[in-house]
Amino acid sequence: MFKIVRREEMSEGTVVLNEIEAPLIARKAKPGQFVIMKANETGERIPLTMADSDPEKGTITVIYMVVGKSTALFKTLQVDDAYQDVIGPLGKPTHLEKVGTIVCVGGGTGIAVLHPITRALKEVGNHVISIIGARSKDILILEDQMRAVSHELHVCTDDGSYGHHGFVTDVMKDILDNKKVDLVVAIGPVPMMKFVSKITKDYNVKTMVSLNPIMVDGTGMCGGCRVSIGGKTKFACVDGPEFDGHQVDYDELMQRLQAYREQEKQCYDEFCRLNR
Ligand SMILES: Cc1cc2nc3c(=O)[nH]c(=O)nc-3n(C[C@H](O)[C@H](O)[C@H](O)COP(=O)(O)OP(=O)(O)OC[C@H]3O[C@@H](n4cnc5c(N)ncnc54)[C@H](O)[C@@H]3O)c2cc1C
Ligand code: FES
């Protein structure tokens, strides 16, 4: 069993942080990797990126948005409760190299995934400019943490309630117009990653994105997480989750993420009805 030692709610309870006892995973975890977690014996397997890990304490931290039945079930777990299973670390770690100036772009809960990657890219000597965005100020997460691991931080909100009024792509375009940028890292909703990649392609700036297709086993066996990269089929769980943003077929990814929308809604509605 994997005990929760710290729990925080953010974004008006729609985003939850769990620090979990998982000493073996904490010892091996690297930025960019994820775990697959089950709340209980009959629970669904849910992939979540490790937002942090502490090998000395033997803990890992995940930050998840409550979007459906399983994440709603996770939200019911409190400090001292435990997850039945946590497996990992899974996926390839981020390639860490000093390349010069890097723009890290994060949206929504993608910011949680971006945070350890940004920190690691700064630690290897890059100049890191970060841009984070959310629909509104109330649901923006990890601003202070992102500021601490970046040389420069820009904040955007779609409704103008905080920071730049507009999309992260507006600020990114401004930076690309005025500075030499060697790499862009973009993690967030698929449409955000799609538009970041479209812009950076015009500027000829290498771009890395982290993909979130539906996963089942997380070890390359089921094919559930297949994505098309440069016309070739790849499994995000073992070949990724990070890929060259200019090669991703985003429309196919968005279509595949919608595949079980109706069943997911039914499950969530039933869960809410039973736990009212
Ligand atoms: C490598 C990876 C890392 C991720 N990291 C994070 C993270 O750090 N924080 C976070 O909030 N979310 C993360 N996600 C997304 C998270 O796994 C889904 O939000 C979660 O599975 C939703 O489950 P649900 O039952 O609550 O919602 P459901 O109602 O079942 O689904 C809601 C939506 O979540 C997605 N989803 C559903 N089942 C899965 C599944 N088995 N695998 C992947 N996506 C699924 C689909 O897009 C679906 O439409 C990550 C996904 C992947 C693949
Ligand atoms: S999740 Fe099954 S192959 Fe990737």
Short mmCIF file of N, CA, C and O in Angstrom, two decimals, residues 109-199:
data_model
loop_
_atom_site.label_atom_id
_atom_site.label_comp_id
_atom_site.label_asym_id
_atom_site.label_seq_id
_atom_site.Cartn_x
_atom_site.Cartn_y
_atom_site.Cartn_z
N THR A 109 -3.24 21.80 -15.76
CA THR A 109 -2.43 20.89 -14.92
C THR A 109 -1.12 20.52 -15.59
O THR A 109 -0.24 19.94 -14.94
N GLY A 110 -0.97 20.88 -16.87
CA GLY A 110 0.32 20.68 -17.54
C GLY A 110 1.43 21.40 -16.79
O GLY A 110 2.59 21.01 -16.87
N ILE A 111 1.08 22.44 -16.03
CA ILE A 111 2.09 23.19 -15.27
C ILE A 111 2.74 22.27 -14.22
O ILE A 111 3.94 22.36 -13.96
N ALA A 112 1.95 21.34 -13.67
CA ALA A 112 2.49 20.40 -12.67
C ALA A 112 3.53 19.48 -13.31
O ALA A 112 4.53 19.13 -12.69
N VAL A 113 3.28 19.11 -14.55
CA VAL A 113 4.21 18.23 -15.27
C VAL A 113 5.46 19.02 -15.66
O VAL A 113 6.59 18.53 -15.61
N LEU A 114 5.24 20.29 -16.03
CA LEU A 114 6.33 21.15 -16.50
C LEU A 114 7.31 21.53 -15.38
O LEU A 114 8.50 21.70 -15.64
N HIS A 115 6.81 21.65 -14.15
CA HIS A 115 7.61 22.17 -13.05
C HIS A 115 8.94 21.43 -12.82
O HIS A 115 10.01 22.04 -12.85
N PRO A 116 8.93 20.07 -12.64
CA PRO A 116 10.22 19.40 -12.40
C PRO A 116 11.13 19.44 -13.63
O PRO A 116 12.37 19.46 -13.50
N ILE A 117 10.53 19.50 -14.82
CA ILE A 117 11.32 19.55 -16.06
C ILE A 117 12.03 20.90 -16.16
O ILE A 117 13.21 21.00 -16.48
N THR A 118 11.29 21.98 -15.83
CA THR A 118 11.85 23.33 -15.86
C THR A 118 13.02 23.43 -14.87
O THR A 118 14.10 23.95 -15.20
N ARG A 119 12.79 22.90 -13.67
CA ARG A 119 13.84 22.95 -12.64
C ARG A 119 15.11 22.24 -13.13
O ARG A 119 16.22 22.76 -13.02
N ALA A 120 14.92 21.05 -13.73
CA ALA A 120 16.07 20.26 -14.19
C ALA A 120 16.78 20.97 -15.35
O ALA A 120 18.02 20.96 -15.43
N LEU A 121 16.02 21.60 -16.25
CA LEU A 121 16.63 22.30 -17.39
C LEU A 121 17.45 23.50 -16.92
O LEU A 121 18.48 23.84 -17.48
N LYS A 122 16.98 24.14 -15.84
CA LYS A 122 17.72 25.28 -15.28
C LYS A 122 18.99 24.77 -14.58
O LYS A 122 20.07 25.36 -14.72
N GLU A 123 18.85 23.65 -13.86
CA GLU A 123 20.00 23.10 -13.11
C GLU A 123 21.16 22.71 -14.02
O GLU A 123 22.31 22.78 -13.61
N VAL A 124 20.86 22.30 -15.28
CA VAL A 124 21.97 21.93 -16.17
C VAL A 124 22.56 23.15 -16.89
O VAL A 124 23.40 23.01 -17.76
N GLY A 125 22.08 24.38 -16.53
CA GLY A 125 22.75 25.58 -17.01
C GLY A 125 22.03 26.37 -18.09
O GLY A 125 22.60 27.30 -18.65
N ASN A 126 20.79 26.02 -18.40
CA ASN A 126 20.05 26.79 -19.41
C ASN A 126 19.47 28.07 -18.82
O ASN A 126 19.22 28.14 -17.60
N HIS A 127 19.25 29.06 -19.68
CA HIS A 127 18.51 30.26 -19.27
C HIS A 127 17.04 29.94 -19.55
O HIS A 127 16.66 29.70 -20.70
N VAL A 128 16.23 29.92 -18.48
CA VAL A 128 14.86 29.43 -18.63
C VAL A 128 13.84 30.57 -18.48
O VAL A 128 13.78 31.23 -17.44
N ILE A 129 13.05 30.76 -19.53
CA ILE A 129 11.94 31.73 -19.49
C ILE A 129 10.66 30.90 -19.48
O ILE A 129 10.44 30.09 -20.39
N SER A 130 9.83 31.08 -18.45
CA SER A 130 8.60 30.28 -18.39
C SER A 130 7.37 31.13 -18.62
O SER A 130 7.32 32.31 -18.22
N ILE A 131 6.38 30.51 -19.25
CA ILE A 131 5.08 31.16 -19.47
C ILE A 131 4.02 30.17 -19.00
O ILE A 131 3.98 29.03 -19.49
N ILE A 132 3.21 30.59 -18.03
CA ILE A 132 2.15 29.69 -17.58
C ILE A 132 0.80 30.37 -17.75
O ILE A 132 0.68 31.59 -17.65
N GLY A 133 -0.22 29.55 -18.02
CA GLY A 133 -1.53 30.14 -18.26
C GLY A 133 -2.66 29.28 -17.73
O GLY A 133 -2.51 28.07 -17.54
N ALA A 134 -3.78 29.97 -17.48
CA ALA A 134 -5.00 29.26 -17.04
C ALA A 134 -6.19 30.08 -17.54
O ALA A 134 -6.03 31.23 -17.95
N ARG A 135 -7.37 29.47 -17.47
CA ARG A 135 -8.56 30.20 -17.92
C ARG A 135 -8.77 31.45 -17.08
O ARG A 135 -9.10 32.51 -17.57
N SER A 136 -8.52 31.29 -15.73
CA SER A 136 -8.74 32.41 -14.84
C SER A 136 -7.80 32.32 -13.63
O SER A 136 -7.23 31.25 -13.38
N LYS A 137 -7.63 33.43 -12.89
CA LYS A 137 -6.68 33.49 -11.76
C LYS A 137 -6.94 32.39 -10.72
O LYS A 137 -6.00 31.78 -10.21
N ASP A 138 -8.24 32.13 -10.41
CA ASP A 138 -8.58 31.17 -9.35
C ASP A 138 -8.07 29.77 -9.65
O ASP A 138 -7.92 28.96 -8.74
N ILE A 139 -7.89 29.44 -10.93
CA ILE A 139 -7.50 28.05 -11.23
C ILE A 139 -6.05 27.93 -11.75
O ILE A 139 -5.66 26.90 -12.27
N LEU A 140 -5.29 29.01 -11.52
CA LEU A 140 -3.88 28.96 -11.90
C LEU A 140 -3.12 28.22 -10.79
O LEU A 140 -3.33 28.49 -9.62
N ILE A 141 -2.26 27.28 -11.16
CA ILE A 141 -1.52 26.54 -10.12
C ILE A 141 -0.01 26.77 -10.23
O ILE A 141 0.52 27.08 -11.29
N LEU A 142 0.67 26.58 -9.08
CA LEU A 142 2.13 26.52 -8.97
C LEU A 142 2.87 27.77 -9.47
O LEU A 142 4.00 27.66 -9.96
N GLU A 143 2.27 28.95 -9.32
CA GLU A 143 2.95 30.17 -9.79
C GLU A 143 4.28 30.38 -9.04
O GLU A 143 5.32 30.58 -9.66
N ASP A 144 4.23 30.30 -7.70
CA ASP A 144 5.45 30.56 -6.91
C ASP A 144 6.52 29.52 -7.22
O ASP A 144 7.71 29.84 -7.35
N GLN A 145 6.08 28.26 -7.33
CA GLN A 145 7.04 27.18 -7.60
C GLN A 145 7.69 27.36 -8.98
O GLN A 145 8.88 27.13 -9.14
N MET A 146 6.90 27.79 -9.97
CA MET A 146 7.46 27.99 -11.31
C MET A 146 8.41 29.19 -11.32
O MET A 146 9.43 29.18 -11.99
N ARG A 147 8.06 30.23 -10.55
CA ARG A 147 8.93 31.42 -10.47
C ARG A 147 10.31 31.03 -9.90
O ARG A 147 11.34 31.47 -10.37
N ALA A 148 10.26 30.13 -8.89
CA ALA A 148 11.50 29.73 -8.22
C ALA A 148 12.44 28.93 -9.12
O ALA A 148 13.65 28.90 -8.88
N VAL A 149 11.91 28.28 -10.16
CA VAL A 149 12.78 27.45 -11.00
C VAL A 149 13.02 28.08 -12.39
O VAL A 149 13.54 27.42 -13.28
N SER A 150 12.60 29.35 -12.55
CA SER A 150 12.77 30.03 -13.84
C SER A 150 13.59 31.31 -13.65
O SER A 150 13.56 31.90 -12.58
N HIS A 151 14.28 31.75 -14.71
CA HIS A 151 14.94 33.06 -14.64
C HIS A 151 13.93 34.18 -14.83
O HIS A 151 14.12 35.30 -14.38
N GLU A 152 12.86 33.86 -15.54
CA GLU A 152 11.84 34.87 -15.87
C GLU A 152 10.51 34.12 -15.94
O GLU A 152 10.47 33.02 -16.50
N LEU A 153 9.44 34.72 -15.37
CA LEU A 153 8.14 34.03 -15.44
C LEU A 153 7.07 34.99 -15.95
O LEU A 153 6.96 36.12 -15.47
N HIS A 154 6.29 34.55 -16.92
CA HIS A 154 5.16 35.32 -17.44
C HIS A 154 3.89 34.54 -17.13
O HIS A 154 3.84 33.32 -17.33
N VAL A 155 2.87 35.26 -16.65
CA VAL A 155 1.60 34.61 -16.33
C VAL A 155 0.50 35.15 -17.25
O VAL A 155 0.44 36.37 -17.49
N CYS A 156 -0.35 34.27 -17.73
CA CYS A 156 -1.45 34.68 -18.62
C CYS A 156 -2.75 34.10 -18.13
O CYS A 156 -2.78 32.96 -17.63
N THR A 157 -3.83 34.85 -18.28
CA THR A 157 -5.16 34.28 -18.05
C THR A 157 -6.06 34.62 -19.24
O THR A 157 -5.98 35.71 -19.79
N ASP A 158 -6.90 33.65 -19.61
CA ASP A 158 -7.78 33.84 -20.78
C ASP A 158 -8.74 35.00 -20.54
O ASP A 158 -9.07 35.74 -21.47
N ASP A 159 -9.20 35.15 -19.25
CA ASP A 159 -10.21 36.18 -18.97
C ASP A 159 -9.60 37.50 -18.48
O ASP A 159 -10.34 38.42 -18.12
N GLY A 160 -8.28 37.56 -18.41
CA GLY A 160 -7.61 38.81 -18.00
C GLY A 160 -7.68 39.08 -16.51
O GLY A 160 -7.32 40.18 -16.06
N SER A 161 -8.07 38.07 -15.69
CA SER A 161 -8.19 38.31 -14.25
C SER A 161 -6.82 38.43 -13.57
O SER A 161 -6.73 38.87 -12.43
N TYR A 162 -5.74 38.04 -14.27
CA TYR A 162 -4.39 38.13 -13.69
C TYR A 162 -3.36 38.05 -14.81
O TYR A 162 -3.56 37.30 -15.78
N GLY A 163 -2.30 38.81 -14.68
CA GLY A 163 -1.22 38.76 -15.67
C GLY A 163 -1.67 39.22 -17.05
O GLY A 163 -2.59 40.03 -17.19
N HIS A 164 -1.02 38.68 -18.07
CA HIS A 164 -1.36 39.05 -19.45
C HIS A 164 -2.76 38.55 -19.80
O HIS A 164 -3.08 37.39 -19.56
N HIS A 165 -3.57 39.41 -20.38
CA HIS A 165 -4.93 39.02 -20.79
C HIS A 165 -4.82 38.35 -22.16
O HIS A 165 -4.67 39.01 -23.18
N GLY A 166 -4.85 37.02 -22.16
CA GLY A 166 -4.75 36.32 -23.45
C GLY A 166 -4.06 34.98 -23.29
O GLY A 166 -3.87 34.50 -22.17
N PHE A 167 -3.66 34.40 -24.41
CA PHE A 167 -3.09 33.05 -24.40
C PHE A 167 -1.57 33.06 -24.23
O PHE A 167 -0.91 34.04 -24.57
N VAL A 168 -1.08 31.93 -23.74
CA VAL A 168 0.37 31.77 -23.57
C VAL A 168 1.10 31.95 -24.90
O VAL A 168 2.25 32.40 -24.94
N THR A 169 0.41 31.62 -25.99
CA THR A 169 1.05 31.72 -27.31
C THR A 169 1.34 33.19 -27.68
O THR A 169 2.29 33.45 -28.40
N ASP A 170 0.50 34.14 -27.18
CA ASP A 170 0.76 35.57 -27.48
C ASP A 170 2.12 35.97 -26.91
O ASP A 170 2.94 36.59 -27.58
N VAL A 171 2.34 35.60 -25.62
CA VAL A 171 3.58 35.98 -24.94
C VAL A 171 4.77 35.25 -25.59
O VAL A 171 5.83 35.83 -25.80
N MET A 172 4.54 33.97 -25.93
CA MET A 172 5.63 33.20 -26.54
C MET A 172 6.07 33.85 -27.87
O MET A 172 7.27 33.98 -28.14
N LYS A 173 5.09 34.28 -28.66
CA LYS A 173 5.38 34.87 -29.96
C LYS A 173 6.22 36.15 -29.78
O LYS A 173 7.19 36.38 -30.50
N ASP A 174 5.85 36.92 -28.76
CA ASP A 174 6.56 38.14 -28.43
C ASP A 174 8.03 37.84 -28.10
O ASP A 174 8.94 38.54 -28.58
N ILE A 175 8.24 36.80 -27.31
CA ILE A 175 9.62 36.42 -26.93
C ILE A 175 10.39 35.95 -28.17
O ILE A 175 11.54 36.34 -28.39
N LEU A 176 9.72 35.13 -28.99
CA LEU A 176 10.39 34.61 -30.20
C LEU A 176 10.78 35.75 -31.15
O LEU A 176 11.77 35.66 -31.87
N ASP A 177 9.96 36.82 -31.15
CA ASP A 177 10.26 37.98 -32.01
C ASP A 177 11.47 38.77 -31.53
O ASP A 177 12.12 39.45 -32.30
N ASN A 178 11.74 38.69 -30.21
CA ASN A 178 12.76 39.56 -29.63
C ASN A 178 14.01 38.87 -29.11
O ASN A 178 14.98 39.54 -28.76
N LYS A 179 13.98 37.53 -29.01
CA LYS A 179 15.14 36.84 -28.42
C LYS A 179 15.51 35.62 -29.26
O LYS A 179 14.63 35.04 -29.91
N LYS A 180 16.76 35.20 -29.15
CA LYS A 180 17.14 33.94 -29.78
C LYS A 180 16.78 32.81 -28.82
O LYS A 180 17.28 32.76 -27.69
N VAL A 181 15.87 31.95 -29.23
CA VAL A 181 15.42 30.85 -28.38
C VAL A 181 15.91 29.54 -29.00
O VAL A 181 15.77 29.32 -30.20
N ASP A 182 16.49 28.68 -28.16
CA ASP A 182 17.06 27.43 -28.70
C ASP A 182 16.11 26.25 -28.59
O ASP A 182 16.25 25.27 -29.33
N LEU A 183 15.17 26.31 -27.63
CA LEU A 183 14.24 25.18 -27.46
C LEU A 183 12.97 25.69 -26.79
O LEU A 183 13.03 26.54 -25.89
N VAL A 184 11.83 25.15 -27.21
CA VAL A 184 10.56 25.43 -26.51
C VAL A 184 10.06 24.10 -25.96
O VAL A 184 10.09 23.07 -26.66
N VAL A 185 9.63 24.11 -24.70
CA VAL A 185 9.02 22.92 -24.09
C VAL A 185 7.58 23.31 -23.76
O VAL A 185 7.36 24.29 -23.05
N ALA A 186 6.61 22.57 -24.31
CA ALA A 186 5.20 22.94 -24.10
C ALA A 186 4.43 21.76 -23.55
O ALA A 186 4.45 20.67 -24.12
N ILE A 187 3.76 21.99 -22.40
CA ILE A 187 2.98 20.91 -21.78
C ILE A 187 1.66 21.49 -21.28
O ILE A 187 1.63 22.44 -20.50
N GLY A 188 0.56 20.89 -21.77
CA GLY A 188 -0.75 21.38 -21.38
C GLY A 188 -1.83 20.75 -22.24
O GLY A 188 -1.60 19.69 -22.83
N PRO A 189 -2.98 21.39 -22.36
CA PRO A 189 -4.05 20.84 -23.18
C PRO A 189 -3.57 20.64 -24.63
O PRO A 189 -2.73 21.41 -25.11
N VAL A 190 -4.11 19.61 -25.28
CA VAL A 190 -3.64 19.28 -26.64
C VAL A 190 -3.75 20.48 -27.59
O VAL A 190 -2.80 20.76 -28.33
N PRO A 191 -4.87 21.25 -27.60
CA PRO A 191 -4.92 22.39 -28.52
C PRO A 191 -3.80 23.40 -28.25
O PRO A 191 -3.24 23.97 -29.19
N MET A 192 -3.44 23.58 -26.95
CA MET A 192 -2.34 24.51 -26.64
C MET A 192 -1.02 24.02 -27.25
O MET A 192 -0.30 24.77 -27.90
N MET A 193 -0.75 22.72 -27.08
CA MET A 193 0.52 22.17 -27.61
C MET A 193 0.52 22.24 -29.14
O MET A 193 1.55 22.50 -29.76
N LYS A 194 -0.66 22.03 -29.72
CA LYS A 194 -0.78 22.09 -31.19
C LYS A 194 -0.42 23.51 -31.70
O LYS A 194 0.37 23.66 -32.63
N PHE A 195 -0.99 24.53 -31.04
CA PHE A 195 -0.76 25.90 -31.53
C PHE A 195 0.65 26.40 -31.22
O PHE A 195 1.24 27.11 -32.03
N VAL A 196 1.19 25.99 -30.06
CA VAL A 196 2.59 26.35 -29.77
C VAL A 196 3.49 25.77 -30.87
O VAL A 196 4.34 26.46 -31.44
N SER A 197 3.25 24.50 -31.21
CA SER A 197 4.10 23.83 -32.20
C SER A 197 3.97 24.47 -33.58
O SER A 197 4.94 24.57 -34.33
N LYS A 198 2.73 24.89 -33.91
CA LYS A 198 2.49 25.52 -35.22
C LYS A 198 3.33 26.81 -35.32
O LYS A 198 3.98 27.07 -36.32
N ILE A 199 3.32 27.60 -34.23
CA ILE A 199 4.06 28.87 -34.24
C ILE A 199 5.57 28.62 -34.28
O ILE A 199 6.29 29.22 -35.08
#
